Coordinates of C-alpha atoms in Angstrom, one line a residue:
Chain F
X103 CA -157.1 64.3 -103.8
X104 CA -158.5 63.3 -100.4
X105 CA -156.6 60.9 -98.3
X106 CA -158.2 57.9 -96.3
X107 CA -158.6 59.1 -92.9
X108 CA -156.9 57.5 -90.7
X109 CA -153.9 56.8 -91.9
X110 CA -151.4 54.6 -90.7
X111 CA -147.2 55.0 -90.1
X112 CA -144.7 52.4 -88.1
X113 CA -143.4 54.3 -85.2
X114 CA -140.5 52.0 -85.2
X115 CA -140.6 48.6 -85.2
X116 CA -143.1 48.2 -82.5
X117 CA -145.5 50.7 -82.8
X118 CA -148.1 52.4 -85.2
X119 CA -149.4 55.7 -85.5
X120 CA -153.0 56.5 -86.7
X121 CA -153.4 60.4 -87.6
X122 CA -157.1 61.2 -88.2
X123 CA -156.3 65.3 -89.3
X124 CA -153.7 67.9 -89.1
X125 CA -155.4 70.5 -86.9
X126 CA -155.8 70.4 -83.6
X127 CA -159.7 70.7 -82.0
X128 CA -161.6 69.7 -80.0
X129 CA -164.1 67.4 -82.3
X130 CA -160.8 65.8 -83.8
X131 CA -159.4 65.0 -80.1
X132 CA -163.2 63.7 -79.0
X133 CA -163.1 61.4 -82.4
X134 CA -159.8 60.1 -81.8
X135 CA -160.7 59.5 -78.0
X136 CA -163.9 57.3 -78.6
X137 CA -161.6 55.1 -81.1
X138 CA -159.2 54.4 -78.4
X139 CA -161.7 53.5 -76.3
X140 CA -163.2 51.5 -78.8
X141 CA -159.7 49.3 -79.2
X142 CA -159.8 49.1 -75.7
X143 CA -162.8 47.2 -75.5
X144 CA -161.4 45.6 -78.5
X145 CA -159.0 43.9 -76.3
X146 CA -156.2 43.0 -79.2
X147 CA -154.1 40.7 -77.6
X148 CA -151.3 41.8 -79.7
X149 CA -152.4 45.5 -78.2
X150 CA -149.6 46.2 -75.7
X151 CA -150.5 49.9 -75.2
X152 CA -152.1 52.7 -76.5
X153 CA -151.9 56.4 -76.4
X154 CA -154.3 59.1 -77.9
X155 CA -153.1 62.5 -78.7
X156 CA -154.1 65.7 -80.5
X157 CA -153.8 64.2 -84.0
X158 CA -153.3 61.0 -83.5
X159 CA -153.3 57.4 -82.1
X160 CA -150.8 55.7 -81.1
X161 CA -150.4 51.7 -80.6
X162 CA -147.7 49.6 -79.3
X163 CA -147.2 46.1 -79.6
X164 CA -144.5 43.1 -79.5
X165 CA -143.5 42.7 -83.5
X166 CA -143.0 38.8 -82.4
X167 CA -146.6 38.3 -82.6
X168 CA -148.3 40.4 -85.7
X169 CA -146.2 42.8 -88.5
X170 CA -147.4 46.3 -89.4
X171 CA -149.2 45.3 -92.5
X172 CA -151.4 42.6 -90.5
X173 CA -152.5 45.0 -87.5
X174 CA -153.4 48.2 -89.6
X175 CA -155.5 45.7 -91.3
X176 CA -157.2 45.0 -87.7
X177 CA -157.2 48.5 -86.6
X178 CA -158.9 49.9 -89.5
X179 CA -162.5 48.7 -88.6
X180 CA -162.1 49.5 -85.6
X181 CA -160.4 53.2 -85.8
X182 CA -163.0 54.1 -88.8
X183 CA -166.3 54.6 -87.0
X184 CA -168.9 57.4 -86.8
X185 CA -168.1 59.7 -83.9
X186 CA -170.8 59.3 -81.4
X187 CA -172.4 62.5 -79.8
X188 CA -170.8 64.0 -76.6
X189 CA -173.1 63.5 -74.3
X190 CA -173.2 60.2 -75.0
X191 CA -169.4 59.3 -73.9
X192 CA -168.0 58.7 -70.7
X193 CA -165.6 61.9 -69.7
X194 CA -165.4 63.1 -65.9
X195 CA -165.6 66.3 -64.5
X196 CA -162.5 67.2 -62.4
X197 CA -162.2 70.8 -60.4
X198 CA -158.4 71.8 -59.6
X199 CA -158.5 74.2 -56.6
X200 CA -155.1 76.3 -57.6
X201 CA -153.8 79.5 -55.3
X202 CA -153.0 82.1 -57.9
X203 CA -149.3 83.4 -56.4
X204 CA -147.3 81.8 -59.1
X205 CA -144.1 83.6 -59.9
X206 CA -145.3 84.5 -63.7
X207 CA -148.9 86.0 -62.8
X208 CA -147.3 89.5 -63.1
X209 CA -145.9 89.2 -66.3
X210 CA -148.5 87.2 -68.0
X211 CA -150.5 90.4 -66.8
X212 CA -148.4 92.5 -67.5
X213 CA -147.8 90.6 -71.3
X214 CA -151.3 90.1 -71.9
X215 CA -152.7 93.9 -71.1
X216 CA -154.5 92.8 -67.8
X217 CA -154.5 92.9 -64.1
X218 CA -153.3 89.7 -62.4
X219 CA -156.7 89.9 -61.3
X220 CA -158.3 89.6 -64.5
X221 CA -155.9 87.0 -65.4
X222 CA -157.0 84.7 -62.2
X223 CA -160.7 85.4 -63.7
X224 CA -160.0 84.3 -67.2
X225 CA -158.2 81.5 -66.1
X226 CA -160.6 80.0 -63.4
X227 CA -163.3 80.9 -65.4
X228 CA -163.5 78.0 -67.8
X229 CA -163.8 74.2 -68.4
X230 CA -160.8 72.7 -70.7
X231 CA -160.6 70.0 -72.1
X232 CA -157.4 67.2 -71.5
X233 CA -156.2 66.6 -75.1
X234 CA -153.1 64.3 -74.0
X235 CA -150.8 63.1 -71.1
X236 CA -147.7 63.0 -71.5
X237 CA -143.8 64.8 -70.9
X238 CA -143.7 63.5 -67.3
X239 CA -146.1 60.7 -66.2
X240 CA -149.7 62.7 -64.9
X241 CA -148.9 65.8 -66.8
X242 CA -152.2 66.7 -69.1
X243 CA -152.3 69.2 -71.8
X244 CA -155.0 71.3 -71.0
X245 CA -157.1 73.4 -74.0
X246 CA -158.3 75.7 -75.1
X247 CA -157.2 79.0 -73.0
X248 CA -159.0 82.3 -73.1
X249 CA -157.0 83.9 -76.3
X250 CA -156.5 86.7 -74.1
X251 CA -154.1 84.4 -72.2
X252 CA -152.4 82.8 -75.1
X253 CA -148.5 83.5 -74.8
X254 CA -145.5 81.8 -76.3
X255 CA -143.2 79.9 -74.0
X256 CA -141.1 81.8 -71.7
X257 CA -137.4 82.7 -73.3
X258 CA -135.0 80.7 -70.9
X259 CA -136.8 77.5 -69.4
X260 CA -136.3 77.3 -65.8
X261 CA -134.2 74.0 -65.0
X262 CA -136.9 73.3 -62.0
X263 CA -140.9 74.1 -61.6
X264 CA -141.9 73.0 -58.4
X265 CA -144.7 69.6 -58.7
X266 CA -147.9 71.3 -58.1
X267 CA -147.4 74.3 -59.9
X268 CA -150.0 75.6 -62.6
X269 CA -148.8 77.1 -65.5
X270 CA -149.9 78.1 -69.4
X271 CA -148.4 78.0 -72.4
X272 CA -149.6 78.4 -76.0
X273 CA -153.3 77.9 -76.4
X274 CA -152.3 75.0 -73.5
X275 CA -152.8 74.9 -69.6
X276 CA -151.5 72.4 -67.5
X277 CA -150.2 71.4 -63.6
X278 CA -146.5 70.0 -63.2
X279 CA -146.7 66.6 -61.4
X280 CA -143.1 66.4 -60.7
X281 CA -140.1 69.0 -59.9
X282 CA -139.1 69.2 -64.2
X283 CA -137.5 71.7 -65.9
X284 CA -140.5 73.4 -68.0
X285 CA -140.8 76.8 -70.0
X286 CA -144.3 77.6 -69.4
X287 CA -145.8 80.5 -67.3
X288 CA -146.7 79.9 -63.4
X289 CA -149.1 81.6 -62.3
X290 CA -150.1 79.2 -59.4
X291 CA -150.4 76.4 -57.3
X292 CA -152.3 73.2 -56.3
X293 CA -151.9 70.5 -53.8
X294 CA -153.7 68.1 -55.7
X295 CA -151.8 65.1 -56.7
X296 CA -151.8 64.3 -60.7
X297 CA -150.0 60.8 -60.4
X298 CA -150.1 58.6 -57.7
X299 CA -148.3 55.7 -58.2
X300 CA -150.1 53.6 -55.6
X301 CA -153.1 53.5 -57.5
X302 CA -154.5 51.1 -60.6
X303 CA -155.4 54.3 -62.9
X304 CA -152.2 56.6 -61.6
X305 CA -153.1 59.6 -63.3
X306 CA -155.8 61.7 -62.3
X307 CA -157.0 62.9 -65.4
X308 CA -157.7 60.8 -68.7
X309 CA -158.1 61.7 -72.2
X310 CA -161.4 63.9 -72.8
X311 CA -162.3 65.1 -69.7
X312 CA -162.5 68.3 -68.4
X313 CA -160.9 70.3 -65.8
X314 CA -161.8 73.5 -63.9
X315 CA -159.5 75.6 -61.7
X316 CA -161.1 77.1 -58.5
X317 CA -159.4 79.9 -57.3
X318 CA -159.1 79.9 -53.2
X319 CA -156.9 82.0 -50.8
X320 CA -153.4 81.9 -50.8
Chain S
X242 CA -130.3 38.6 -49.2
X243 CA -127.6 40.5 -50.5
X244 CA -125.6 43.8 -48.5
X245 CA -124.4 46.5 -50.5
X246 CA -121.1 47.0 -49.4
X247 CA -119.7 50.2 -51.7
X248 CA -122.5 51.9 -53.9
X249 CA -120.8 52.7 -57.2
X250 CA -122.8 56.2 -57.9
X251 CA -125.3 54.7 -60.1
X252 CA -127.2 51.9 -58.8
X253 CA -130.8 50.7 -59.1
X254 CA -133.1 48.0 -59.1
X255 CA -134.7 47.3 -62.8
X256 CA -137.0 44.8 -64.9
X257 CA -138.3 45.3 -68.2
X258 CA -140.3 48.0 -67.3
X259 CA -143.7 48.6 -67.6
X260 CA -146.4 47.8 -69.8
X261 CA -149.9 50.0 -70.6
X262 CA -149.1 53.0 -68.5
X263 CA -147.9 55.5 -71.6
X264 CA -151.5 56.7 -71.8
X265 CA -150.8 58.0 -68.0
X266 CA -147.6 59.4 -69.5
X267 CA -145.3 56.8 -67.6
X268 CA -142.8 55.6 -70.2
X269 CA -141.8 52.2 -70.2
X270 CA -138.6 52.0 -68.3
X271 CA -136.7 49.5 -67.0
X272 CA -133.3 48.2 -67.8
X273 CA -131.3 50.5 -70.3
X274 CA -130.1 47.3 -72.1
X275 CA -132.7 44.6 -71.6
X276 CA -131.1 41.8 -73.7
X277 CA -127.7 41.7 -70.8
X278 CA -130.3 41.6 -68.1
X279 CA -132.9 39.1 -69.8
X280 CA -129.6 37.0 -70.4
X281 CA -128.3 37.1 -67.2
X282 CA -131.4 36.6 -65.6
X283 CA -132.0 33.2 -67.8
X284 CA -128.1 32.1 -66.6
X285 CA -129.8 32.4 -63.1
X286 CA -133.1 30.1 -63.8
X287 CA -135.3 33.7 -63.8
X288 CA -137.8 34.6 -66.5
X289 CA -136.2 37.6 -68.7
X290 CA -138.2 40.1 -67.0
X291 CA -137.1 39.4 -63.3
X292 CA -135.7 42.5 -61.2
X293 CA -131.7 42.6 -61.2
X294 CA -129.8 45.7 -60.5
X295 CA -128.2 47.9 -63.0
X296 CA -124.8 49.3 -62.1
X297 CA -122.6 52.2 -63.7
X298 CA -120.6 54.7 -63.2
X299 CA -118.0 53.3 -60.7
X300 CA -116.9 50.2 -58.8
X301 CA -117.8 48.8 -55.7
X302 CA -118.8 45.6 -54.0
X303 CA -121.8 43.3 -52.7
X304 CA -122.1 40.8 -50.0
X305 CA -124.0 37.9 -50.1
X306 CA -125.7 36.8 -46.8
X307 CA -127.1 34.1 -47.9
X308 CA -126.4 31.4 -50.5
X309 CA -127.4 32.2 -53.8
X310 CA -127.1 31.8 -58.3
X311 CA -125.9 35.5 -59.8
X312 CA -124.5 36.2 -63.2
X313 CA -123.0 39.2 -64.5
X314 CA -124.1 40.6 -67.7
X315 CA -123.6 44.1 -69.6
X316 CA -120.7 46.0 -69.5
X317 CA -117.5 44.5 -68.8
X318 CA -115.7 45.6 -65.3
X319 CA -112.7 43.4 -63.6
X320 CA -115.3 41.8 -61.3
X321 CA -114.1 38.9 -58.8
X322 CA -116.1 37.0 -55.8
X323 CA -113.5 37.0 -52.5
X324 CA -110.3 37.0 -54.9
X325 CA -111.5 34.7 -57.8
X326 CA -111.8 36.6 -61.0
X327 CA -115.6 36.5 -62.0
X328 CA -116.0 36.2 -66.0
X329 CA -119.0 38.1 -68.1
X330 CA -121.7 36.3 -69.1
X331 CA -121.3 33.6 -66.4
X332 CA -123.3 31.2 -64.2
X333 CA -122.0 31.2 -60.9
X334 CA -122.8 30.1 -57.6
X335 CA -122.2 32.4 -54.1
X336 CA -122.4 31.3 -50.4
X337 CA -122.9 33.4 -47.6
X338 CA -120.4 35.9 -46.4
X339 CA -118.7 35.5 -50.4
X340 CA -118.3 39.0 -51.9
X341 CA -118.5 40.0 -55.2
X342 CA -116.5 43.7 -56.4
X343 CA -116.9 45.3 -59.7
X344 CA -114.3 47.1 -60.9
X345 CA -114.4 50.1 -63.2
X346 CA -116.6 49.7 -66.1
X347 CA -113.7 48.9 -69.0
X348 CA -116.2 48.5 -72.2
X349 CA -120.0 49.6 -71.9
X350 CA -121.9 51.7 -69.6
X351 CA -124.3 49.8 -67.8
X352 CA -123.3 46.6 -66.0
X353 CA -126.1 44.1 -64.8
X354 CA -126.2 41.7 -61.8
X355 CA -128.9 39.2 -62.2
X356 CA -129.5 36.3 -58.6
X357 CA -132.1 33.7 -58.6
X358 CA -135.3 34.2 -58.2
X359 CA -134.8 38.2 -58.8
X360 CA -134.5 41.0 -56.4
X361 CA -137.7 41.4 -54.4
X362 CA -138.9 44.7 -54.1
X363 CA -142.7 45.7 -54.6
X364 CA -144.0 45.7 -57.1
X365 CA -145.4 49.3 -58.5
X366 CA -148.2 49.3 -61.4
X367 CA -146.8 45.6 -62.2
X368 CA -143.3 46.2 -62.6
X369 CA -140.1 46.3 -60.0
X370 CA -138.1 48.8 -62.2
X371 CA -137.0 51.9 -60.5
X372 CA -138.2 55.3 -62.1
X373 CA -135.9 57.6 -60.6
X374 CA -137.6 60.9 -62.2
X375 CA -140.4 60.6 -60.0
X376 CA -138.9 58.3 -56.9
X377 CA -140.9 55.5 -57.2
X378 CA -140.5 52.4 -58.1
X379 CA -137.3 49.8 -57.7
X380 CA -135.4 50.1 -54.1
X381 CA -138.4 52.9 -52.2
X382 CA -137.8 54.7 -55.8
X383 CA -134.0 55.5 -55.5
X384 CA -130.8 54.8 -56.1
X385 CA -128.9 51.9 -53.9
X386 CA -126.3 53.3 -51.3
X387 CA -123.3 51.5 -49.4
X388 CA -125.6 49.9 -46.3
X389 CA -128.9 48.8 -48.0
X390 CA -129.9 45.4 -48.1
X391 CA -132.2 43.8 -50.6
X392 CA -133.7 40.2 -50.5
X393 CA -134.6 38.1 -53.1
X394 CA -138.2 36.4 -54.8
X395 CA -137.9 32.5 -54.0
X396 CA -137.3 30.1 -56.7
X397 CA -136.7 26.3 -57.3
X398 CA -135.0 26.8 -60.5
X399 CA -131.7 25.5 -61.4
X400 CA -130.6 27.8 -63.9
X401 CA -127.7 27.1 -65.4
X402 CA -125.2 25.5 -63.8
X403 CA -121.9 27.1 -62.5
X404 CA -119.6 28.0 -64.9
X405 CA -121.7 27.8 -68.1
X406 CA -120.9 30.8 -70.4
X407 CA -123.2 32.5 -72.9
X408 CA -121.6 30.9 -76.4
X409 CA -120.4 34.0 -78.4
X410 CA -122.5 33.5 -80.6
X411 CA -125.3 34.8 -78.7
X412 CA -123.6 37.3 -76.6
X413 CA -124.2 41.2 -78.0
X414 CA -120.6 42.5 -79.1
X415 CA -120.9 46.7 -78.2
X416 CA -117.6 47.4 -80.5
X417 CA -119.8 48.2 -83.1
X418 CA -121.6 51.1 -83.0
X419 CA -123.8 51.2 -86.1
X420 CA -126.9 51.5 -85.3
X421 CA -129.8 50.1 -87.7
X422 CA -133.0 52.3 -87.8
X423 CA -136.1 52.7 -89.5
X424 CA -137.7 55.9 -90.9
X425 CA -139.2 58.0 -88.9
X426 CA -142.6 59.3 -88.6
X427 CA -141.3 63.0 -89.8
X428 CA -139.0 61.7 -92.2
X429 CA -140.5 63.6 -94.7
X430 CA -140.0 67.0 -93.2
X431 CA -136.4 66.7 -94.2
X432 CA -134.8 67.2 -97.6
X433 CA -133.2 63.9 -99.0
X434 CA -130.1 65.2 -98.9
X435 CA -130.3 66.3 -95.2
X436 CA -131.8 63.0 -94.4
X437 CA -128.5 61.5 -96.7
X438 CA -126.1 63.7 -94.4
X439 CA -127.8 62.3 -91.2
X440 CA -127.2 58.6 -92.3
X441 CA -123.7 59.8 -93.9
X442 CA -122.4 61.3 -90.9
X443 CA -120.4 60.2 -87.4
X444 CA -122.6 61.2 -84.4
X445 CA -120.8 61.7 -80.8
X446 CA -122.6 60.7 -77.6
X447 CA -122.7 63.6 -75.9
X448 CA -121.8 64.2 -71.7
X449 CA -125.7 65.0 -71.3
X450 CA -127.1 61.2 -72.0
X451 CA -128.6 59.7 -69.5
X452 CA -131.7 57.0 -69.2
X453 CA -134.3 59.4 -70.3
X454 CA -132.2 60.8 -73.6
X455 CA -128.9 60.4 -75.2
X456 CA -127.9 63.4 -76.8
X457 CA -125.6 63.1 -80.0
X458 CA -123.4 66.0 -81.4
X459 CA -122.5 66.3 -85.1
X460 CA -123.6 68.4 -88.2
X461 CA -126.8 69.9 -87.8
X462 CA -130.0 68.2 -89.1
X463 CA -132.6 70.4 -89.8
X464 CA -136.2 70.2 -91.3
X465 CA -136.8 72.0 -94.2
X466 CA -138.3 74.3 -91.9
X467 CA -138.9 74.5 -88.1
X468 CA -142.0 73.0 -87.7
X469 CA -143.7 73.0 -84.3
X470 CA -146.2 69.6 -84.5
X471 CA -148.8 68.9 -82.1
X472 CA -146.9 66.5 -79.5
X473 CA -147.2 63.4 -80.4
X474 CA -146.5 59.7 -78.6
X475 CA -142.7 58.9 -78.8
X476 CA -141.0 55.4 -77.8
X477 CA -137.8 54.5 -76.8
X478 CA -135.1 54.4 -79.7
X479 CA -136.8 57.5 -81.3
X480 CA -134.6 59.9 -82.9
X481 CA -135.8 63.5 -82.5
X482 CA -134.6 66.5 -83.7
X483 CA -134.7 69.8 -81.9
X484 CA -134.6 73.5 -83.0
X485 CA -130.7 73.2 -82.8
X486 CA -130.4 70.4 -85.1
X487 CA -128.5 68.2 -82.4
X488 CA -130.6 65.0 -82.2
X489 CA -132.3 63.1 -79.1
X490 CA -132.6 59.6 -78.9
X491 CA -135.5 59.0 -76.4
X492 CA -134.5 56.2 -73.9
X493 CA -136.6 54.0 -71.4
X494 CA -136.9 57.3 -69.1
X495 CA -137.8 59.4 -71.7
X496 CA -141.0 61.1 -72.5
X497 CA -143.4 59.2 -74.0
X498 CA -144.9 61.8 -76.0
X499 CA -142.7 65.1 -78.4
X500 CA -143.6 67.5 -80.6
X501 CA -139.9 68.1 -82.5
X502 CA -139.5 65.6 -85.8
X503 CA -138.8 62.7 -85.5
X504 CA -136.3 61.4 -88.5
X505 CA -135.4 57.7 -88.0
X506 CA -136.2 55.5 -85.1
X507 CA -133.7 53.1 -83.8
X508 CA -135.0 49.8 -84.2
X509 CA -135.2 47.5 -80.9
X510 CA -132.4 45.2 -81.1
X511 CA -130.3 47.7 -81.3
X512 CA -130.7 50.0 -78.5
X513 CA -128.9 47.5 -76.1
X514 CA -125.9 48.5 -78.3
X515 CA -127.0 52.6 -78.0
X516 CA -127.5 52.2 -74.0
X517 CA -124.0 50.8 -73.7
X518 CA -122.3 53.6 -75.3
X519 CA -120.7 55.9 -72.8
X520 CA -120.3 59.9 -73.6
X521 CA -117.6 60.4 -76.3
X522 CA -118.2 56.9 -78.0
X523 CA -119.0 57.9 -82.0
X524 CA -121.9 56.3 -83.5
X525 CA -123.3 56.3 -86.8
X526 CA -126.9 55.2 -88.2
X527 CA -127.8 52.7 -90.9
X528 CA -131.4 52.7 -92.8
X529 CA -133.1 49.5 -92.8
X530 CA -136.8 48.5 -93.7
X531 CA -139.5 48.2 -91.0
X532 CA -140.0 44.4 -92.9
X533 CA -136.2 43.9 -91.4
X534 CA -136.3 45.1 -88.0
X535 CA -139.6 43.2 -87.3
X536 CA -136.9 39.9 -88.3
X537 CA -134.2 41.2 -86.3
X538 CA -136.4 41.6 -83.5
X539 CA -137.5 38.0 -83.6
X540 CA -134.3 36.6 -84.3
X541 CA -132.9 38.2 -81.2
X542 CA -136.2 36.8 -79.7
X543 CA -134.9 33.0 -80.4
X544 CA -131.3 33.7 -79.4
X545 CA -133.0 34.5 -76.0
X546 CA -134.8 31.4 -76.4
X547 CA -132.0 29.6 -77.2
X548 CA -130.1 30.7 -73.8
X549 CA -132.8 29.6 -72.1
X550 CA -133.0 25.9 -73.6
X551 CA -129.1 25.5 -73.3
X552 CA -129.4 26.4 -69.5
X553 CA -132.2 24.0 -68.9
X554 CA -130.6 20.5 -67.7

């Protein structure tokens, strides 16, 4: 049996979820990208807000004005198009300079059967991809990491990781906008600002573009 | 302009939040219970959405400096301007020097004080609410202390006049504590029966609920297995369930994306009713159909609507 692709589920009363696959890559995340940005364009005005993730794609919007039934209907032409080529779609490049001195870089070493050194390397050494934002307003999920690198979370969650620092998880790599509690691994630091309020677009990074970490003195 | 006299210990400036920032990862905020504070705003001659302040936790008084509409909506407190008791769900009208003092919070968590033309603080990404997590937003992104002053918008509207009372029949009773939800996304990650249990069963609010999460003890609920799911968006009214089986209902701080099951999802006209009950307060959880809420939702809609055409002269 092979099930229409995307398919759709209320998220309550005032939102809908479209999930285009089960696993997580990086095709899936570029296909489910150029479909938001395609309803954006769209410009529903029954569209209040819409969020793309790993799987999925999430709209909200005020059940006074359209049921479920009615927008799936209108999404489905729109969600259900060929996936254009890379190159062709409009991600930014962004470069994170990060001082490697976090409090985890021993461990992860020491975990992962390299020097800090090597872990700085592996690290900085590649560009990720943002596959979502989310848990705190600015934070991106950052993929994939060297498998060298790949760790579960740590045991006990610290109940505060300083805003700036730079930290992996999982397959995932990331930078903490805000003082949160978190369980991932630090192993650095940057003083660049993920969400800034002031501005139109607050969050630095969007959906589908990719991020490199520079390493520079401490 | 109003003073604030006494701070209680919780008290900041929210509207309904914002709109088209959960891509960014900034949930939608605003006012825990946004059907006291559209109300009271409409008593006032405000649009719903308008910046009041949201009170809890304790008592403590405000001074008018200048005259001015208010209404009091929310939770109930023993609340009196000079020494004339001050009823819920009120229009009044204040002059300057008059001072208005809240008691203690008797039935409902989160008290809302709504003045013509709306508290004027700026605006951030569109909205005035106040997101605390970050410090931004609201009163320079914190709570209000004893000492700070705030101003309001200007307005030419009437509002209602003093002494009109929301009819009961649109005022939101918080005795009962059922809670009508729909199914949730991961519904099917737990066994009927499980699922049965959690619609069976007498949740408590737990001490740790607060505007991102309320946290509810009872029996465990647990997926048929622990399943880790790629994080996912989340809204407000969300019921997830962690590893220990205790759920989360996401609030108007809460994140707006998860990756534990989510088995129901509270639908919106009810989570004025969640947001207002304090820690200890048992709640319970009834199943209704998505076709259902969407009514619910509209009829609460036209109640609004209604306010607003009774207040109009």
């Amino acid at each position: 049996m092979t099930i229409d692709l995307p398919w759709f589920a209320p998220l309550g009363d005032s939102a809908i979820t479209a999930t285009f696959g089960t696993e997580i890559s990086a095709e899936l995340s570029e296909r489910i990208r150029q479909a938001a940005d395609r309803l954006r364009r769209a410009n529903l005005p029954t569209v209040q807000d819409l969020v793309p993730a790993y799987t999925t794609l999430t709209v909200y919007y005020d059940p006074l004005h359209i049921g479920f039934a009615e927008l799936a209907g209108r999404l489905r032409p729109l969600l259900d198009a060929p996936v254009l080529p890379d190159a062709l779609s409009t991600w930014r490049e962004v470069r994170i300079p990060v001082r490697y001195d976090g409090p985890d870089l021993n461990e992860v070493a020491r975990l992962s059967g390299l020097s800090p050194f090597e872990v700085v390397e592996r690290h900085s050494s590649r560009w990720y991809r943002v596959y979502l934002l989310g848990f705190v307003p600015g934070f991106a999920y950052l993929g994939d990491l060297d498998p060298r690198l790949v760790l579960p979370r740590r045991g006990a969650p610290r109940k505060v990781v300083p805003a700036g620092s730079v930290a992996i998880a999982g397959a995932q790599t990331g930078v903490y906008p805000l003082n949160t509690p978190g369980g991932w691994h630090l192993i650095g630091r940057t003083n660049t600002v993920l969400f800034d309020p002031e501005l139109s677009e607050p969050a630095l990074l969007r959906v589908g573009d990719r991020v490199r970490f520079d390493a520079v003195d401490a | 302009m109003i003073t604030i006299v006494t701070a209680p210990p919780f008290l900041c400036v929210q509207d309904l939040g914002w709109q088209g920032y959960r891509a960014s990862g900034l949930p939608p905020g605003g006012a825990m219970d946004r059907y006291a504070l559209s109300q009271g705003n409409i008593l006032v001659g405000n649009l719903p959405n308008a910046a009041g302040l949201e009170w809890a936790l304790g008592s403590g008084s405000i001074r008018f400096e200048e005259r001015s509409r208010f209404a009091v909506t929310g939770a109930v407190a023993e609340c009196a301007l000079n020494n004339t008791p001050v009823a819920a769900g009120q229009a009044y009208a204040a002059e300057a020097g008059d001072v208005l003092t809240v008691g203690r919070l008797l039935i409902g968590r989160f008290l809302y004080l709504a003045f013509r033309g709306g508290v004027d603080v700026p605006q951030v990404l569109g909205a005035r609410a106040t997101y605390l997590r970050a410090g931004f937003g609201g009163f320079h992104g914190r709570r209000l202390r004893g000492g700070d002053w705030v101003r309001f918008l200007p307005s030419d509207a009437s509002g209602a006049a003093p002494g009109f009372q929301i009819p009961a029949e649109l005022r939101l009773g918080y005795e009962d504590t059922t809670l009508r939800a729909v199914e949730g996304p991961q519904r099917r990650l737990f066994d009927d029966a499980v699922s049965q249990e959690f619609l069976e069963a007498t949740f408590v609010v737990a001490a740790a609920s607060d505007r991102m999460g309320y946290r509810l003890d009872g029996p465990a609920i647990r997926p048929r297995q622990t399943a880790t799911l790629p994080s996912e968006p989340a809204c407000p009214g969300a019921v997830q369930i962690p590893d220990d089986g205790s759920p989360i209902v996401l609030m108007m701080d809460g994140p707006t994306v998860g990756g534990y099951p989510k088995i129901a999802v509270v639908i919106s006209a009810d989570l004025p009713k969640l947001a207002q009950c304090t820690p200890g307060r048992t709640i319970r959880f009834r199943l209704v159909g998505l076709e259902d809420a969407q009514k619910i939702y509209r009829r609460q809609a036209v109640q609004l609507h209604t306010l607003r055409q009774l207040t109009q002269p």
